[in-house]
Short mmCIF file of C-alpha atoms and ligand atoms in Angstrom, two decimals:
data_model
loop_
_atom_site.label_atom_id
_atom_site.label_comp_id
_atom_site.label_asym_id
_atom_site.label_seq_id
_atom_site.Cartn_x
_atom_site.Cartn_y
_atom_site.Cartn_z
CA UNK A 14 0.43 0.14 -0.01
CA UNK A 15 1.25 3.63 -0.90
CA UNK A 16 -0.61 6.29 1.16
CA UNK A 17 -1.71 9.23 -0.14
CA UNK A 18 0.41 12.19 -0.13
CA UNK A 19 -1.60 15.51 1.67
CA UNK A 20 -0.08 18.34 -0.31
CA UNK A 21 0.17 21.28 2.35
CA UNK A 22 1.57 23.14 -0.15
CA UNK A 23 -1.48 23.35 -2.39
CA UNK A 24 -3.76 23.63 0.20
CA UNK A 25 -2.24 26.45 2.22
CA UNK A 26 -2.25 28.34 -1.40
CA UNK A 27 -6.08 27.47 -1.56
CA UNK A 28 -6.45 29.00 2.12
CA UNK A 29 -4.35 32.04 1.16
CA UNK A 30 -6.75 32.86 -1.81
CA UNK A 31 -9.68 32.16 0.47
CA UNK A 32 -8.22 34.74 2.80
CA UNK A 33 -7.28 37.26 0.30
CA UNK A 34 -10.86 36.97 -1.18
CA UNK A 35 -12.26 38.05 1.83
CA UNK A 36 -9.75 40.91 2.54
CA UNK A 37 -10.68 42.03 -0.91
CA UNK A 38 -14.49 42.03 0.28
CA UNK A 39 -13.65 43.77 3.41
CA UNK A 40 -11.87 46.25 1.71
CA UNK A 41 -14.38 47.21 -0.56
CA UNK A 42 -17.58 46.67 1.74
CA UNK A 43 -16.17 48.21 4.66
CA UNK A 44 -12.73 50.06 4.20
CA UNK A 45 -11.00 47.94 6.53
CA UNK A 46 -7.47 46.60 5.73
CA UNK A 47 -6.43 43.78 8.15
CA UNK A 48 -3.24 44.48 9.21
CA UNK A 49 -0.05 42.28 10.88
CA UNK A 50 2.42 43.56 13.13
CA UNK A 51 5.66 41.07 13.18
CA UNK A 52 8.56 42.29 15.73
CA UNK A 53 11.78 40.51 15.35
CA UNK A 54 14.21 41.07 18.21
CA UNK A 55 17.94 40.49 17.31
CA UNK A 56 19.46 38.95 13.97
CA UNK A 57 18.52 34.97 14.47
CA UNK A 58 18.98 34.12 10.43
CA UNK A 59 16.50 31.48 10.38
CA UNK A 60 13.62 33.82 11.93
CA UNK A 61 14.89 36.66 10.02
CA UNK A 62 13.85 34.69 6.47
CA UNK A 63 10.54 33.38 8.25
CA UNK A 64 9.79 37.32 8.74
CA UNK A 65 10.68 38.16 5.42
CA UNK A 66 8.33 35.66 4.20
CA UNK A 67 5.45 36.54 6.59
CA UNK A 68 5.67 40.11 5.55
CA UNK A 69 5.59 39.05 1.63
CA UNK A 70 2.62 36.82 1.89
CA UNK A 71 0.80 39.37 4.23
CA UNK A 72 0.97 41.79 1.45
CA UNK A 73 0.44 39.33 -1.07
CA UNK A 74 -3.29 38.40 0.52
CA UNK A 75 -3.76 42.34 0.54
CA UNK A 76 -3.05 43.09 4.19
CA UNK A 77 -0.79 45.47 5.87
CA UNK A 78 2.27 44.35 7.27
CA UNK A 79 3.98 46.27 9.64
CA UNK A 80 7.36 45.10 10.28
CA UNK A 81 10.01 46.23 13.76
CA UNK A 82 13.33 45.03 13.75
CA UNK A 83 14.68 45.50 17.46
CA UNK A 84 18.44 45.43 18.22
CA UNK A 85 19.49 42.09 20.12
CA UNK A 86 20.21 44.06 23.24
CA UNK A 87 16.83 45.52 23.56
CA UNK A 88 15.51 46.03 26.95
CA UNK A 89 12.14 44.07 28.14
CA UNK A 90 10.76 47.92 28.93
CA UNK A 91 11.50 48.81 25.23
CA UNK A 92 9.84 45.89 23.94
CA UNK A 93 7.33 45.96 26.28
CA UNK A 94 6.46 49.52 25.38
CA UNK A 95 6.07 48.77 21.85
CA UNK A 96 3.92 46.06 22.42
CA UNK A 97 1.59 48.34 24.30
CA UNK A 98 1.69 50.63 21.02
CA UNK A 99 0.52 48.13 18.75
CA UNK A 100 -2.24 47.07 21.00
CA UNK A 101 -3.62 50.14 21.06
CA UNK A 102 -2.88 51.15 17.16
CA UNK A 103 -6.52 50.44 15.28
CA UNK A 104 -4.71 49.62 11.96
CA UNK A 105 -3.08 46.47 13.66
CA UNK A 106 -5.09 43.38 14.09
CA UNK A 107 -2.33 41.06 14.64
CA UNK A 108 0.65 41.25 16.48
CA UNK A 109 3.28 38.70 16.19
CA UNK A 110 6.66 38.66 18.63
CA UNK A 111 9.21 35.86 16.98
CA UNK A 112 10.12 33.57 19.13
CA UNK A 113 12.85 32.45 20.13
CA UNK A 114 13.40 35.91 21.91
CA UNK A 115 17.04 36.85 23.26
CA UNK A 116 17.65 34.99 26.63
CA UNK A 117 17.39 38.11 28.56
CA UNK A 118 14.13 38.91 27.65
CA UNK A 119 11.13 36.95 29.51
CA UNK A 120 9.00 35.39 26.61
CA UNK A 121 5.92 34.61 28.73
CA UNK A 122 5.97 38.21 30.22
CA UNK A 123 6.16 39.85 26.52
CA UNK A 124 3.60 37.34 25.14
CA UNK A 125 0.85 37.82 27.96
CA UNK A 126 1.42 41.88 27.39
CA UNK A 127 -0.03 41.47 23.84
CA UNK A 128 -3.75 42.14 23.57
CA UNK A 129 -5.20 38.58 23.49
CA UNK A 130 -7.70 39.71 20.89
CA UNK A 131 -4.37 40.62 18.86
CA UNK A 132 -2.62 37.61 19.64
CA UNK A 133 -2.34 35.93 16.26
CA UNK A 134 -0.10 33.19 17.50
CA UNK A 135 -2.67 32.00 20.03
CA UNK A 136 0.05 31.66 22.91
CA UNK A 137 -1.58 34.37 25.35
CA UNK A 138 -2.70 32.83 28.51
CA UNK A 139 -6.08 33.75 27.80
CA UNK A 140 -5.99 32.34 24.39
CA UNK A 141 -4.76 29.07 25.77
CA UNK A 142 -7.40 28.89 28.35
CA UNK A 143 -10.15 29.71 25.75
CA UNK A 144 -8.88 26.98 23.85
CA UNK A 145 -8.41 24.23 26.80
CA UNK A 146 -11.98 25.04 27.68
CA UNK A 147 -13.62 24.72 24.27
CA UNK A 148 -14.13 28.31 24.06
CA UNK A 149 -13.94 30.85 20.85
CA UNK A 150 -9.95 31.91 20.79
CA UNK A 151 -6.99 32.37 18.74
CA UNK A 152 -5.76 29.34 17.99
CA UNK A 153 -1.91 28.54 17.28
CA UNK A 154 -1.06 28.50 13.65
CA UNK A 155 0.88 25.27 13.26
CA UNK A 156 -1.89 23.20 15.16
CA UNK A 157 -4.62 24.99 13.13
CA UNK A 158 -3.35 24.11 10.15
CA UNK A 159 -2.67 20.11 10.85
CA UNK A 160 -6.44 20.16 11.75
CA UNK A 161 -7.75 22.02 8.70
CA UNK A 162 -5.42 19.26 6.64
CA UNK A 163 -6.80 16.31 8.66
CA UNK A 164 -10.93 17.53 8.66
CA UNK A 165 -10.08 18.03 4.66
CA UNK A 166 -8.51 14.57 4.30
CA UNK A 167 -10.70 12.86 6.77
CA UNK A 168 -14.20 14.68 7.12
CA UNK A 169 -15.47 13.80 10.64
CA UNK A 170 -12.57 13.37 13.10
CA UNK A 171 -15.13 11.92 15.64
CA UNK A 172 -14.15 9.01 17.57
CA UNK A 173 -10.90 8.50 15.98
CA UNK A 174 -7.88 7.24 18.05
CA UNK A 175 -5.58 10.48 18.03
CA UNK A 176 -1.85 10.18 19.52
CA UNK A 177 0.47 13.44 19.23
CA UNK A 178 3.83 12.84 19.97
CA UNK A 179 5.28 16.12 21.58
CA UNK A 180 3.54 18.17 24.33
CA UNK A 181 5.03 21.79 23.81
CA UNK A 182 2.88 24.61 24.28
CA UNK A 183 3.55 25.84 20.70
CA UNK A 184 2.27 22.42 19.05
CA UNK A 185 1.63 19.58 20.95
CA UNK A 186 -0.52 20.38 23.79
CA UNK A 187 -2.64 22.79 21.45
CA UNK A 188 -2.88 20.14 18.80
CA UNK A 189 -4.13 17.50 21.40
CA UNK A 190 -7.11 19.90 22.43
CA UNK A 191 -7.98 20.77 18.71
CA UNK A 192 -8.45 16.91 18.00
CA UNK A 193 -10.15 16.65 21.54
CA UNK A 194 -12.35 19.57 19.98
CA UNK A 195 -13.63 17.34 17.32
CA UNK A 196 -14.26 14.57 19.31
CA UNK A 197 -10.94 12.38 19.05
CA UNK A 198 -9.96 9.92 22.03
CA UNK A 199 -6.35 11.26 22.44
CA UNK A 200 -3.18 10.30 23.58
CA UNK A 201 -0.20 12.75 24.19
CA UNK A 202 3.01 11.03 24.07
CA UNK A 203 6.47 12.87 25.04
CA UNK A 204 9.87 11.89 26.07
CA UNK A 205 8.95 9.37 29.17
CA UNK A 206 6.56 7.61 27.30
CA UNK A 207 6.95 3.89 27.56
CA UNK A 208 6.65 1.79 24.39
CA UNK A 209 6.32 4.30 22.44
CA UNK A 210 6.32 2.85 19.10
CA UNK A 211 3.08 0.63 20.76
CA UNK A 212 1.66 3.55 21.63
CA UNK A 213 1.84 5.14 18.12
CA UNK A 214 0.41 1.89 16.59
CA UNK A 215 -3.23 2.63 18.21
CA UNK A 216 -3.61 5.84 16.43
CA UNK A 217 -5.79 6.61 13.69
CA UNK A 218 -4.17 10.06 13.45
CA UNK A 219 -0.55 10.24 14.55
CA UNK A 220 0.82 13.75 14.68
CA UNK A 221 4.84 13.65 15.10
CA UNK A 222 6.16 17.37 16.50
CA UNK A 223 9.24 16.12 18.10
CA UNK A 224 12.01 17.93 16.51
CA UNK A 225 14.05 14.33 16.19
CA UNK A 226 15.24 13.79 12.48
CA UNK A 227 12.92 10.44 11.07
CA UNK A 228 11.97 8.93 14.20
CA UNK A 229 8.83 7.57 13.67
CA UNK A 230 9.30 4.52 11.74
CA UNK A 231 6.96 3.05 9.29
CA UNK A 232 6.49 0.12 11.68
CA UNK A 233 4.88 2.44 14.66
CA UNK A 234 2.31 3.19 11.96
CA UNK A 235 -1.08 1.49 12.14
CA UNK A 236 -1.96 0.44 8.56
CA UNK A 237 -4.18 3.15 6.82
CA UNK A 238 -3.47 5.77 9.68
CA UNK A 239 -3.44 9.33 8.44
CA UNK A 240 0.13 10.87 9.74
CA UNK A 241 1.02 14.34 10.17
CA UNK A 242 4.65 15.46 10.41
CA UNK A 243 5.16 18.43 11.76
CA UNK A 244 8.54 18.12 12.18
CA UNK A 245 11.33 20.34 10.48
CA UNK A 246 14.88 18.92 10.67
CA UNK A 247 17.84 19.68 8.69
CA UNK A 248 20.21 16.76 8.48
CA UNK A 249 23.48 16.52 6.76
CA UNK A 250 23.46 14.93 3.28
CA UNK A 251 27.12 14.52 2.00
CA UNK A 252 28.48 18.32 1.58
CA UNK A 253 24.58 19.41 1.37
CA UNK A 254 21.98 19.43 3.74
CA UNK A 255 18.18 18.12 3.63
CA UNK A 256 15.50 18.80 5.27
CA UNK A 257 13.47 15.99 7.16
CA UNK A 258 10.54 15.64 9.39
CA UNK A 259 9.91 13.32 12.70
CA UNK A 260 8.56 10.37 10.84
CA UNK A 261 10.75 8.43 8.33
CA UNK A 262 8.72 8.94 5.20
CA UNK A 263 9.82 6.13 3.26
CA UNK A 264 8.71 3.60 5.55
CA UNK A 265 5.89 5.34 6.63
CA UNK A 266 4.67 6.03 3.09
CA UNK A 267 4.19 2.37 2.66
CA UNK A 268 1.69 1.67 5.71
CA UNK A 269 0.09 4.78 6.06
CA UNK A 270 -3.69 5.42 4.53
CA UNK A 271 -2.37 9.24 3.99
CA UNK A 272 0.75 11.08 5.11
CA UNK A 273 2.22 14.93 4.67
CA UNK A 274 5.57 15.04 3.43
CA UNK A 275 8.46 17.50 4.79
CA UNK A 276 8.82 20.01 2.97
CA UNK A 277 5.51 20.96 1.21
CA UNK A 278 3.00 19.68 4.30
CA UNK A 279 2.39 21.07 7.16
CA UNK A 280 5.08 23.80 6.93
CA UNK A 281 3.22 26.18 4.41
CA UNK A 282 -0.13 25.62 6.48
CA UNK A 283 1.61 27.78 9.50
CA UNK A 284 1.96 31.19 7.98
CA UNK A 285 -1.46 30.66 5.76
CA UNK A 286 -3.03 30.09 9.14
CA UNK A 287 -1.28 33.37 10.65
CA UNK A 288 -3.20 34.99 7.57
CA UNK A 289 -6.14 33.26 8.79
CA UNK A 290 -6.05 34.61 12.34
CA UNK A 291 -5.19 38.07 11.11
CA UNK A 292 -8.52 38.41 8.88
CA UNK A 293 -10.29 36.43 11.83
CA UNK A 294 -9.05 39.22 14.35
CA UNK A 295 -9.99 42.08 12.06
CA UNK A 296 -13.09 40.70 11.84
CA UNK A 297 -14.21 40.25 15.29
CA UNK A 298 -12.48 43.77 16.27
CA UNK A 299 -14.94 45.33 13.93
CA UNK A 300 -18.20 42.95 14.86
CA UNK A 301 -18.05 41.58 11.47
CA UNK A 302 -19.01 37.65 10.54
CA UNK A 303 -15.94 35.75 10.42
CA UNK A 304 -14.61 33.85 7.28
CA UNK A 305 -15.94 30.22 7.44
CA UNK A 306 -13.42 27.32 7.36
CA UNK A 307 -10.70 29.38 8.53
CA UNK A 308 -10.97 28.95 12.33
CA UNK A 309 -11.30 25.94 14.35
P1 NDP B 8 9.91 20.96 21.57
O1 NDP B 8 11.21 20.99 21.40
O2 NDP B 8 9.30 22.43 21.99
O3 NDP B 8 8.93 19.82 21.90
C1 NDP B 8 9.46 18.70 21.56
C2 NDP B 8 8.20 17.56 22.14
O4 NDP B 8 8.95 16.33 21.74
C3 NDP B 8 8.49 17.64 23.70
O5 NDP B 8 7.29 17.44 24.51
C4 NDP B 8 9.53 16.33 24.02
O6 NDP B 8 9.16 15.55 25.15
C5 NDP B 8 8.97 15.60 22.57
N1 NDP B 8 10.19 14.41 22.73
C6 NDP B 8 11.67 14.61 22.59
N2 NDP B 8 12.10 13.71 22.00
C7 NDP B 8 11.29 12.44 22.27
C8 NDP B 8 11.29 11.06 22.28
N3 NDP B 8 12.44 10.67 21.76
N4 NDP B 8 10.04 10.38 22.31
C9 NDP B 8 9.15 10.77 22.71
N5 NDP B 8 8.73 12.44 22.76
C10 NDP B 8 9.86 13.21 22.24
O7 NDP B 8 9.73 21.41 19.94
P2 NDP B 8 8.06 21.90 19.20
O8 NDP B 8 7.19 21.40 19.64
O9 NDP B 8 8.33 23.28 19.32
O10 NDP B 8 8.56 21.30 17.41
C11 NDP B 8 8.45 20.06 17.21
C12 NDP B 8 8.75 19.82 15.68
O11 NDP B 8 8.26 20.58 14.63
C13 NDP B 8 10.34 20.63 15.69
O12 NDP B 8 11.18 19.68 14.68
C14 NDP B 8 10.28 21.95 15.13
O13 NDP B 8 10.79 22.44 14.20
C15 NDP B 8 8.86 21.75 14.36
N6 NDP B 8 7.90 22.76 14.14
C16 NDP B 8 7.19 23.05 13.04
C17 NDP B 8 6.61 24.34 12.77
C18 NDP B 8 5.59 24.32 11.35
O14 NDP B 8 5.66 25.28 10.62
N7 NDP B 8 5.52 23.15 10.58
C19 NDP B 8 6.29 25.21 13.58
C20 NDP B 8 6.83 24.63 15.12
C21 NDP B 8 7.70 23.80 15.04
P3 NDP B 8 9.56 16.21 26.73
O15 NDP B 8 8.34 17.36 26.99
O16 NDP B 8 9.33 15.09 27.24
O17 NDP B 8 10.57 16.61 26.64
#
């Protein structure tokens, strides 16, 4: 058996097109332009690439992009002042502070200073609590992207056994909450889980968010399961490097019913969902109906 390859790149393009269409309508009918502010502190090359890509896709979707690049030695007070300014700016509907922050800055303090209604990353403690209690919230982009791919591929997720490997606040935990919200029976596995292969083999939906290259092998996968690989790992391949996921694609593709590739699976969904969240935030801020299919 060879699994269906879930094309996250194509799906993300569809989400972005849907966002752009809604943004154009907001402009024409209400004179509104959703705005996303991205704050980058320091010069981490990977973060710079990611922030550039966010800015480009924001503008392509017809939204306003505000980039704030601050030096690595920015003080907590300076960063908090900027967040306060963005909270008060009516042209800014979404605020994203790029993580990781330099170590002298308290990420929790900064993230929790963002207005929860503008917290398009969904990391503010209020949004975490709202998601955990099944209330309307801002949903973290990567797990939201995974949920969209799963719903598109499987339709209803109700009653399915889902195993999420990884319990980070950014991916694992919100992913598990979303799957629970869609009535899956959810197991969260982590580095202390006993007999991880056996736990994974129970999954109809297997989400790997670990950060360990090709850890999940084909014989950990239940035949016909849907496998979502969140991992992004760069490994050496001769004198070059190659991007691989947390799942050993070559062996898993022969067992799974469907699988996301790396690259081209979950990765492109993250920025698409960031744009979707910014649009949602703009609609909520203005008391307008939210776009359908772009939230949890
Ligand atoms: P974290 O390092 O924050 O969390 C990793 C999790 O994996 C932890 O809960 C850890 O368990 C668990 N883990 C580590 N080793 C093992 C093991 N041997 N067996 C079982 N569980 C293990 O990573 P993130 O959640 O931030 O990211 C996970 C992956 O997803 C990374 O590859 C990252 O690059 C990628 N990513 C991709 C995104 C995208 O846009 N596609 C966005 C965000 C992340 P414990 O808690 O016990 O230590």
